[in-house]
PDB file of C-alpha atoms in Angstrom:
ATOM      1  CA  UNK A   1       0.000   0.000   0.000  1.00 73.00           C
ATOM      2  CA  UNK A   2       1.765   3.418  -0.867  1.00 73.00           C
ATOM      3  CA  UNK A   3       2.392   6.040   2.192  1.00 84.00           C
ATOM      4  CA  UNK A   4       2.429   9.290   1.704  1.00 90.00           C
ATOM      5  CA  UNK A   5       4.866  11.196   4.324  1.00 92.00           C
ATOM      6  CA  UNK A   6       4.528  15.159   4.427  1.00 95.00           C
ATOM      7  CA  UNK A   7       7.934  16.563   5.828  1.00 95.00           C
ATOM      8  CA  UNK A   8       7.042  19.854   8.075  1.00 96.00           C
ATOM      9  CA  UNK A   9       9.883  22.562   7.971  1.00 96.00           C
ATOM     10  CA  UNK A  10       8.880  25.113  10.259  1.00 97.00           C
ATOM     11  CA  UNK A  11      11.057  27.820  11.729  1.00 97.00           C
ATOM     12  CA  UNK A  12       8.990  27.952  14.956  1.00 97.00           C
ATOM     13  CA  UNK A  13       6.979  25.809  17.405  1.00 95.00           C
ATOM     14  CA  UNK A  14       3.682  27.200  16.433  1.00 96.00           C
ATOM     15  CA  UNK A  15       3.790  27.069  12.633  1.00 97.00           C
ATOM     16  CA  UNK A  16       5.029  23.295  13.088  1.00 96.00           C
ATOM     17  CA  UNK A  17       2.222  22.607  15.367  1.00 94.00           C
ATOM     18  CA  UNK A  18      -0.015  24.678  12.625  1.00 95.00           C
ATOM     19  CA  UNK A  19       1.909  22.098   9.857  1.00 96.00           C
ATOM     20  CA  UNK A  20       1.291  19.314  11.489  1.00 95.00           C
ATOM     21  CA  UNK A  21      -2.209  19.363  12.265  1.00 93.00           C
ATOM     22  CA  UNK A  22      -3.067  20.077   8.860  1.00 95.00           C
ATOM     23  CA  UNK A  23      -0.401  17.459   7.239  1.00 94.00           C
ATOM     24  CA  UNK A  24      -2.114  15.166   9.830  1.00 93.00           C
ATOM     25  CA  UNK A  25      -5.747  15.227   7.537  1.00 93.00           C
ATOM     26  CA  UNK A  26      -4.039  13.974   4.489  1.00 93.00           C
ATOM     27  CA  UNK A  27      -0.545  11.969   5.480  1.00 93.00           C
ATOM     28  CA  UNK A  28       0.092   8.467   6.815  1.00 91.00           C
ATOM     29  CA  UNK A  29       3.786   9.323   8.397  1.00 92.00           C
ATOM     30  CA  UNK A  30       4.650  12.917   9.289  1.00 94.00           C
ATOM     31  CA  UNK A  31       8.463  14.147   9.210  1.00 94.00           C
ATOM     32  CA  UNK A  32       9.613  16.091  11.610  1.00 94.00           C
ATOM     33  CA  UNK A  33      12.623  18.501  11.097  1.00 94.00           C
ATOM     34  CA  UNK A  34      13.619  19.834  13.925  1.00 94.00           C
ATOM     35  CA  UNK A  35      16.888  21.216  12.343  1.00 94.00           C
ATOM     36  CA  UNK A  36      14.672  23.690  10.560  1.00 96.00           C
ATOM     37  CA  UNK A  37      13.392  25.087  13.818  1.00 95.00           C
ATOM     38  CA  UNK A  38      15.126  28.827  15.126  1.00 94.00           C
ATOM     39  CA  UNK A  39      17.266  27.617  17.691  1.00 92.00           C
ATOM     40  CA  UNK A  40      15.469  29.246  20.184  1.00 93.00           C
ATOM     41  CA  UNK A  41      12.665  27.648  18.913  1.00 93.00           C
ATOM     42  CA  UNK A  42      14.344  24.066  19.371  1.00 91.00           C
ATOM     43  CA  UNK A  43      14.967  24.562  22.518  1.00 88.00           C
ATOM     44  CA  UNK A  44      11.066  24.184  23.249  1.00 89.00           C
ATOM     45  CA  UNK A  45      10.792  21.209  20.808  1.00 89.00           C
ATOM     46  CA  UNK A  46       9.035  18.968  23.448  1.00 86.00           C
ATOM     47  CA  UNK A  47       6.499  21.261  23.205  1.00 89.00           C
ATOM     48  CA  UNK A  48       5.426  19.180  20.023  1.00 89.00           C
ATOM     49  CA  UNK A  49       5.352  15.821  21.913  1.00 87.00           C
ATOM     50  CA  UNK A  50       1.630  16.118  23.414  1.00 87.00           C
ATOM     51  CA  UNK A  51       0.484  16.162  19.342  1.00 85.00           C
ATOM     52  CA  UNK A  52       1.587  12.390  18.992  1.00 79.00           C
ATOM     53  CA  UNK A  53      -1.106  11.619  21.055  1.00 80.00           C
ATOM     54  CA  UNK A  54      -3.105  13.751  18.798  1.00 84.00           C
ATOM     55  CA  UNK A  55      -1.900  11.889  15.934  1.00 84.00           C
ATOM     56  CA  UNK A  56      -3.980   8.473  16.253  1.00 84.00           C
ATOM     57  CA  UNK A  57      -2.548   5.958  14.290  1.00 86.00           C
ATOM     58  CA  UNK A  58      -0.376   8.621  12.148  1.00 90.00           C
ATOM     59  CA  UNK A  59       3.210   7.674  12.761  1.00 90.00           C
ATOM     60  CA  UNK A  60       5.793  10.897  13.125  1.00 91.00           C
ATOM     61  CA  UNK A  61       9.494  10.682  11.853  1.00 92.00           C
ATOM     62  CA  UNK A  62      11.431  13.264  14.124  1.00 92.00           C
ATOM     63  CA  UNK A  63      14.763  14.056  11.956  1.00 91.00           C
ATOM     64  CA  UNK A  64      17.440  16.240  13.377  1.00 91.00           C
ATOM     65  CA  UNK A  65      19.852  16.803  10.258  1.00 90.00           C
ATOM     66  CA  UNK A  66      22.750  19.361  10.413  1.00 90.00           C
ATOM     67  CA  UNK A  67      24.059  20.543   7.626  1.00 90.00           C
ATOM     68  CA  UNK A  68      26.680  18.098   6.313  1.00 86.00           C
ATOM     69  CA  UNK A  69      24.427  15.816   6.358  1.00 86.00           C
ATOM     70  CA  UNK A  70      21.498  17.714   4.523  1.00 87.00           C
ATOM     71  CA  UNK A  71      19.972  19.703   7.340  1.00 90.00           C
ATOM     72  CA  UNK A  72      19.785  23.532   7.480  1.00 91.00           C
ATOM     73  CA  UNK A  73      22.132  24.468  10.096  1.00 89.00           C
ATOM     74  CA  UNK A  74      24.934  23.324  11.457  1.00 91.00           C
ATOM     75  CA  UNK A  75      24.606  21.121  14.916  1.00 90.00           C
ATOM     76  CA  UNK A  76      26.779  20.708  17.243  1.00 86.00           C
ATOM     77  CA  UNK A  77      26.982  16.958  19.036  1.00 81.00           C
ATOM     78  CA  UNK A  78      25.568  18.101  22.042  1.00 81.00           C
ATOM     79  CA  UNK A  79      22.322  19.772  20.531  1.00 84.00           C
ATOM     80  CA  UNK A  80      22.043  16.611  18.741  1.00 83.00           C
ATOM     81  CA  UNK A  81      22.166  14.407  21.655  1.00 77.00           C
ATOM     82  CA  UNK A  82      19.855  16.498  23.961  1.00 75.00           C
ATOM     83  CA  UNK A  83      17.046  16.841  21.225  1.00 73.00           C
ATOM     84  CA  UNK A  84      17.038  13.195  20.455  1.00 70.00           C
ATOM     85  CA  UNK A  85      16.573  12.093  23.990  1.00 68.00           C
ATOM     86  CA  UNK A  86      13.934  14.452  25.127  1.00 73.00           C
ATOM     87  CA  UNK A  87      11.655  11.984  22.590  1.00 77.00           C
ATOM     88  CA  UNK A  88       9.496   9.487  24.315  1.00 74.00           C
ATOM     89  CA  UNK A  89       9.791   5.663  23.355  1.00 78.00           C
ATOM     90  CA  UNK A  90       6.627   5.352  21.133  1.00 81.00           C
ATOM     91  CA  UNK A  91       5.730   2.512  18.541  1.00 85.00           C
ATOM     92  CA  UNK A  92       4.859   5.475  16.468  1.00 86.00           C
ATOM     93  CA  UNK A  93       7.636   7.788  17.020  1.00 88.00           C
ATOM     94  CA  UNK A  94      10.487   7.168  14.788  1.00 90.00           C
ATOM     95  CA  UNK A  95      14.042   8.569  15.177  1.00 89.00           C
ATOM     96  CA  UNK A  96      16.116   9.272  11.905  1.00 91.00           C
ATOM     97  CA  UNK A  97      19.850   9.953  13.053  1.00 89.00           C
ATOM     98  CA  UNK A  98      23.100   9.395  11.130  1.00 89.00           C
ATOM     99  CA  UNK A  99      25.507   6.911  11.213  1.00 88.00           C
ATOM    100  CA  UNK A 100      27.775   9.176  13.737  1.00 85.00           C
ATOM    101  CA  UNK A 101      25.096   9.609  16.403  1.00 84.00           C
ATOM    102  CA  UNK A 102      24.077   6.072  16.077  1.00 85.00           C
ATOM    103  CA  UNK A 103      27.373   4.738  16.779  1.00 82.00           C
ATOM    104  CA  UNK A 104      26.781   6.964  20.341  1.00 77.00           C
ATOM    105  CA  UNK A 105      23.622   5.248  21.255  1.00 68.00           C
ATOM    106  CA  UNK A 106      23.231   2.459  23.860  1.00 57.00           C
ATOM    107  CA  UNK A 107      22.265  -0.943  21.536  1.00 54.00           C
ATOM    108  CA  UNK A 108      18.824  -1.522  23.887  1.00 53.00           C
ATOM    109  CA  UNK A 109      16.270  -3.325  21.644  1.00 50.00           C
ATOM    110  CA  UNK A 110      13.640  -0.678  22.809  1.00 52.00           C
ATOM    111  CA  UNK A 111      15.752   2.343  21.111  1.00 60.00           C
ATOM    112  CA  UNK A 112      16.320   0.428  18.343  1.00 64.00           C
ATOM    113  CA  UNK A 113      12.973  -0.463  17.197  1.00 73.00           C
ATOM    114  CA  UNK A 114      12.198   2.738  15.889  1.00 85.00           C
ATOM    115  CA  UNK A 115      15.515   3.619  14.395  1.00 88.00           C
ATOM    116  CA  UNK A 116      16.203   4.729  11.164  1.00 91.00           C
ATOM    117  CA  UNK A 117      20.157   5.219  10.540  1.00 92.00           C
ATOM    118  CA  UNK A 118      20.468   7.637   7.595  1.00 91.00           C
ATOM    119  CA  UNK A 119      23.928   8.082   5.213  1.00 90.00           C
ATOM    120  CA  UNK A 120      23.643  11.252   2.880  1.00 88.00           C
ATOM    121  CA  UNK A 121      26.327  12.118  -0.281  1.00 87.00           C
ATOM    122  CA  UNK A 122      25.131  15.059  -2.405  1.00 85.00           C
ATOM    123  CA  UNK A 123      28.025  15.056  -4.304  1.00 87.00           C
ATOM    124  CA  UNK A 124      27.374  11.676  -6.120  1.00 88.00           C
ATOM    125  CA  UNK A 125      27.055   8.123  -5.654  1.00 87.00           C
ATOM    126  CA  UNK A 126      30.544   7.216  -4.021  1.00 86.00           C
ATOM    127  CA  UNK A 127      32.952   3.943  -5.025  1.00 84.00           C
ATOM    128  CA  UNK A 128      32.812   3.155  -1.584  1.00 83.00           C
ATOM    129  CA  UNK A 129      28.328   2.480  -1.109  1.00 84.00           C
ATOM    130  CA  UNK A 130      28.547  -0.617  -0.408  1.00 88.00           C
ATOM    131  CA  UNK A 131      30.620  -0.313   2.355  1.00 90.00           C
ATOM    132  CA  UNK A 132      28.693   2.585   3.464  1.00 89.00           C
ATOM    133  CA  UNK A 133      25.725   0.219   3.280  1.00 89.00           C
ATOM    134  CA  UNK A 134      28.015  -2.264   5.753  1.00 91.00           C
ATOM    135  CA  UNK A 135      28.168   0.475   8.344  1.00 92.00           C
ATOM    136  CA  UNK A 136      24.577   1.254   8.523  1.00 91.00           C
ATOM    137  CA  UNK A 137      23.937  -2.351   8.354  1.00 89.00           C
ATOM    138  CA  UNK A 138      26.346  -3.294  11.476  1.00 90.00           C
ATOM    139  CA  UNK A 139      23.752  -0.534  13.729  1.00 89.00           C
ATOM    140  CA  UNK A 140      20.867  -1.891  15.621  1.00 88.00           C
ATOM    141  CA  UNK A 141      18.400   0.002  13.418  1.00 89.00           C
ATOM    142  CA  UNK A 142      15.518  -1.304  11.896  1.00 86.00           C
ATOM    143  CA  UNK A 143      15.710   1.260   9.047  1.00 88.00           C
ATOM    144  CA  UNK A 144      18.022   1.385   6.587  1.00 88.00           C
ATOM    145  CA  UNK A 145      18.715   5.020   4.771  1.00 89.00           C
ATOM    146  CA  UNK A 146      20.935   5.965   2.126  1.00 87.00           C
ATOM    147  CA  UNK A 147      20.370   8.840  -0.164  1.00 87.00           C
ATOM    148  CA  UNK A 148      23.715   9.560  -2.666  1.00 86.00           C
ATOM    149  CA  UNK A 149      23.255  12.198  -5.858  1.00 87.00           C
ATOM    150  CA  UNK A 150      23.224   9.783  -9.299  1.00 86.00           C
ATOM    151  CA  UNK A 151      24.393  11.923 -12.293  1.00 87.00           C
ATOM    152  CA  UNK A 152      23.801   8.941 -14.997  1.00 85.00           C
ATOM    153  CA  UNK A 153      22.389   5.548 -15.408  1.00 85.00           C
ATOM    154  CA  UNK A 154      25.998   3.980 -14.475  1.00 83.00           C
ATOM    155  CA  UNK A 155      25.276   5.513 -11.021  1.00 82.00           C
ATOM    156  CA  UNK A 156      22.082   3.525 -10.718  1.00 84.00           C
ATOM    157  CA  UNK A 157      23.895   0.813 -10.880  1.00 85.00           C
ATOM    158  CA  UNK A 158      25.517   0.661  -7.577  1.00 82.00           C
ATOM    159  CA  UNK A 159      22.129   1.483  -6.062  1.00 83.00           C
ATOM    160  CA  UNK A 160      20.349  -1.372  -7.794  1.00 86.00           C
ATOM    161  CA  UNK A 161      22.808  -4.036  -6.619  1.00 85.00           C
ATOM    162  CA  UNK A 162      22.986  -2.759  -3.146  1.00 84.00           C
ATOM    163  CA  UNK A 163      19.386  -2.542  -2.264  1.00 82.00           C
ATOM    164  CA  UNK A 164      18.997  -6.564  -3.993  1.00 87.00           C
ATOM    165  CA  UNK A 165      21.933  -7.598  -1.111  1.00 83.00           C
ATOM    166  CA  UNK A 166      19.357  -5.750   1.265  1.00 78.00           C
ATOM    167  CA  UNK A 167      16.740  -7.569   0.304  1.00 80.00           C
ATOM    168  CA  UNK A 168      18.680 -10.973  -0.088  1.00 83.00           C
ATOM    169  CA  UNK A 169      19.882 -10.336   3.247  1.00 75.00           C
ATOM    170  CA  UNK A 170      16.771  -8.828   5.166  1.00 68.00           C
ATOM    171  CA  UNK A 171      14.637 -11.894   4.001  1.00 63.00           C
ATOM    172  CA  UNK A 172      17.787 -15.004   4.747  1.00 60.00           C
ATOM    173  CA  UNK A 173      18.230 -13.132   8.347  1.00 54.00           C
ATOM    174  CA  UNK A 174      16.344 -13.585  11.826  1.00 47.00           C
ATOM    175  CA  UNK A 175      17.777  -9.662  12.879  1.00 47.00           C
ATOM    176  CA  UNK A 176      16.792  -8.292   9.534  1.00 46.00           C
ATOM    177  CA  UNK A 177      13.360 -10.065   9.019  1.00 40.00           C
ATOM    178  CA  UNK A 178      11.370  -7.604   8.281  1.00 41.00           C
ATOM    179  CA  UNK A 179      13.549  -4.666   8.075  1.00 45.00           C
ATOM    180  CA  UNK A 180      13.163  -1.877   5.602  1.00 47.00           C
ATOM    181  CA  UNK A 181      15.554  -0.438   3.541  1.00 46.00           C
ATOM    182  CA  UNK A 182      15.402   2.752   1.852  1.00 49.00           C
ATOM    183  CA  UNK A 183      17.825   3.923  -0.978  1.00 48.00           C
ATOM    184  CA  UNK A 184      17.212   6.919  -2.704  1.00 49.00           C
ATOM    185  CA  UNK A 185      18.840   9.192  -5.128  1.00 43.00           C
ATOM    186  CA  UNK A 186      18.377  12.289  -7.639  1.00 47.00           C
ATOM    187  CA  UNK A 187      20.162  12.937 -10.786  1.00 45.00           C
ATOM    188  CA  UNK A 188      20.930  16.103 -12.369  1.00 48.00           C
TER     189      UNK A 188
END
């Protein structure tokens, strides 16, 4: 069954809350950026958590990029840390972090169930994705993202192969039963 997930990019608390209430009428999965909150406004992100409740059976994706990594700002580790922690375990509440901030976390099966562990290269589809694909792999997450910029066909390639391993692997494995992988990429 397709999804449809509407990102909210909101500089403040109350234009998010605004955003998500009315993304909440049409979406299945809501995303969350927190990095494009002020950082004042970040500060009082938890102010957002009473909505999940509000959500029903809408899941949320709370994503805290900085800007190597796609996000709008840059983010310091601590800000990072802090922000994803203030989060409440929920079945419906998903946490997209990098590979970096991963790597930090405890491996408790509860944090890991609804963990995504993201990889980003704008710059193009680098020699070395599979092995990307290894690290992400090694992480307790569930979820699976890599996103890389594909300039031709030949590109495609690398993406093709990698996400028929995932699937070869998700289906032959008792920790990966189940698991989703997402690859994604845009040419110019």
């Amino acid at each position: 069954k397709p999804r449809i997930c509407i990102p909210i990019c909101e500089t403040t608390i109350e234009s998010a809350r605004d955003a998500i209430v009315r993304a909440a009428e049409v979406a299945d999965m809501i995303e969350l950026r927190l990095d494009c909150l002020s950082p004042e406004e970040l500060e009082r992100a938890d102010e957002l958590q009473p909505l999940i409740d509000e959500l029903g059976d809408l899941s949320l994706i709370v994503t805290l990029r900085p800007a190597g990594q796609g996000g709008t700002r840059e983010l310091d580790g601590a800000t990072r840390n802090r922000s994803w922690f203030s989060w409440p375990q929920s079945p419906r509440v998903w946490r997209d972090m990098e590979l970096d901030l991963v790597r930090r976390r405890s491996n408790s099966p509860a944090e890991s169930d609804q963990l995504i562990c993201s990889y980003h290269d704008f710059a193009a589809t680098p020699d070395d994705f599979e092995h990307a694909y290894e690290r992400l792999a090694a992480t307790p997450a569930h979820v699976l993202k890599l996103a890389t910029q594909a300039y031709d066909v030949t590109d495609c390639v690398a993406i093709f192969t990698l996400l028929e391993r995932a699937r070869r692997s998700s289906a032959s494995s008792p920790r990966t039963a189940g698991a989703r992988t997402r690859f994604s990429s845009a040419s110019a």
